[in-house]
Amino acid sequence: MTKLFLTSLVIGTLSVAAAADANAWTRSATTTGPRGTSHVTATGGCANGSCTRNVTRTGPAGNTYTRSGTISR
């Protein structure tokens, strides 16, 4: 009985972890123009009624701009 309970607990924990990862996302892009190359990376995800987003941009001169946001129900 204890073995069945522990197995169910482990499976349940892994299922919740997989569901949380399923809502995560990552995007990235690189652009080359007359002034040089720019890069942007954005990540985000939702869990427990809250969604977050993080964006980092690096311009051709090497300047980096980071912006983060969270929204909840």
CSV table of C-alpha atoms in Angstrom, one decimal:
chain,number,residue,atom,x,y,z
A,1,MET,CA,0.0,0.0,0.0
A,2,THR,CA,2.8,2.4,0.9
A,3,LYS,CA,4.6,1.6,-2.4
A,4,LEU,CA,1.4,2.4,-4.4
A,5,PHE,CA,1.0,5.7,-2.5
A,6,LEU,CA,4.6,6.7,-3.2
A,7,THR,CA,4.4,5.8,-6.8
A,8,SER,CA,1.2,7.8,-7.2
A,9,LEU,CA,2.8,10.7,-5.5
A,10,VAL,CA,5.8,10.7,-7.8
A,11,ILE,CA,3.7,10.4,-10.9
A,12,GLY,CA,1.4,13.3,-9.7
A,13,THR,CA,4.4,15.5,-9.0
A,14,LEU,CA,5.9,14.8,-12.4
A,15,SER,CA,2.6,15.5,-14.1
A,16,VAL,CA,2.4,18.9,-12.4
A,17,ALA,CA,6.0,19.8,-13.4
A,18,ALA,CA,5.3,18.8,-17.0
A,19,ALA,CA,2.1,20.9,-17.1
A,20,ALA,CA,4.0,24.0,-15.8
A,21,ASP,CA,6.7,23.6,-18.4
A,22,ALA,CA,4.1,23.2,-21.2
A,23,ASN,CA,3.1,26.9,-20.6
A,24,ALA,CA,6.7,28.2,-20.9
A,25,TRP,CA,8.0,29.8,-24.1
A,26,THR,CA,11.1,31.3,-25.6
A,27,ARG,CA,11.6,33.4,-28.7
A,28,SER,CA,14.7,35.0,-30.1
A,29,ALA,CA,15.7,36.9,-33.3
A,30,THR,CA,18.7,38.5,-34.8
A,31,THR,CA,18.6,41.3,-37.3
A,32,THR,CA,21.4,42.9,-39.3
A,33,GLY,CA,21.0,46.4,-40.7
A,34,PRO,CA,23.2,49.2,-41.9
A,35,ARG,CA,24.3,50.1,-38.3
A,36,GLY,CA,25.1,46.5,-37.3
A,37,THR,CA,23.5,43.5,-35.7
A,38,SER,CA,20.7,43.6,-33.0
A,39,HIS,CA,19.5,40.6,-31.0
A,40,VAL,CA,16.3,40.1,-29.0
A,41,THR,CA,15.4,37.2,-26.6
A,42,ALA,CA,12.0,36.9,-24.9
A,43,THR,CA,10.9,34.3,-22.4
A,44,GLY,CA,7.7,33.8,-20.5
A,45,GLY,CA,5.3,31.4,-19.0
A,46,CYS,CA,2.1,31.0,-16.9
A,47,ALA,CA,1.5,29.2,-13.7
A,48,ASN,CA,-0.9,29.4,-10.8
A,49,GLY,CA,-2.9,32.2,-12.3
A,50,SER,CA,0.1,34.4,-13.0
A,51,CYS,CA,1.9,35.0,-16.3
A,52,THR,CA,5.4,36.5,-16.7
A,53,ARG,CA,7.5,37.8,-19.6
A,54,ASN,CA,11.1,38.9,-19.8
A,55,VAL,CA,12.6,40.6,-22.9
A,56,THR,CA,16.3,41.5,-23.5
A,57,ARG,CA,17.4,43.5,-26.5
A,58,THR,CA,21.0,44.1,-27.5
A,59,GLY,CA,21.6,46.8,-30.1
A,60,PRO,CA,24.4,47.1,-32.6
A,61,ALA,CA,26.5,49.3,-30.2
A,62,GLY,CA,26.3,46.7,-27.5
A,63,ASN,CA,23.7,48.5,-25.4
A,64,THR,CA,21.3,46.1,-23.6
A,65,TYR,CA,17.8,46.9,-22.6
A,66,THR,CA,15.8,44.5,-20.3
A,67,ARG,CA,12.1,44.6,-19.6
A,68,SER,CA,10.1,42.3,-17.3
A,69,GLY,CA,6.4,42.1,-16.6
A,70,THR,CA,3.9,40.0,-14.6
A,71,ILE,CA,0.1,39.9,-14.7
A,72,SER,CA,-2.2,38.0,-12.3
A,73,ARG,CA,-5.9,37.2,-12.2
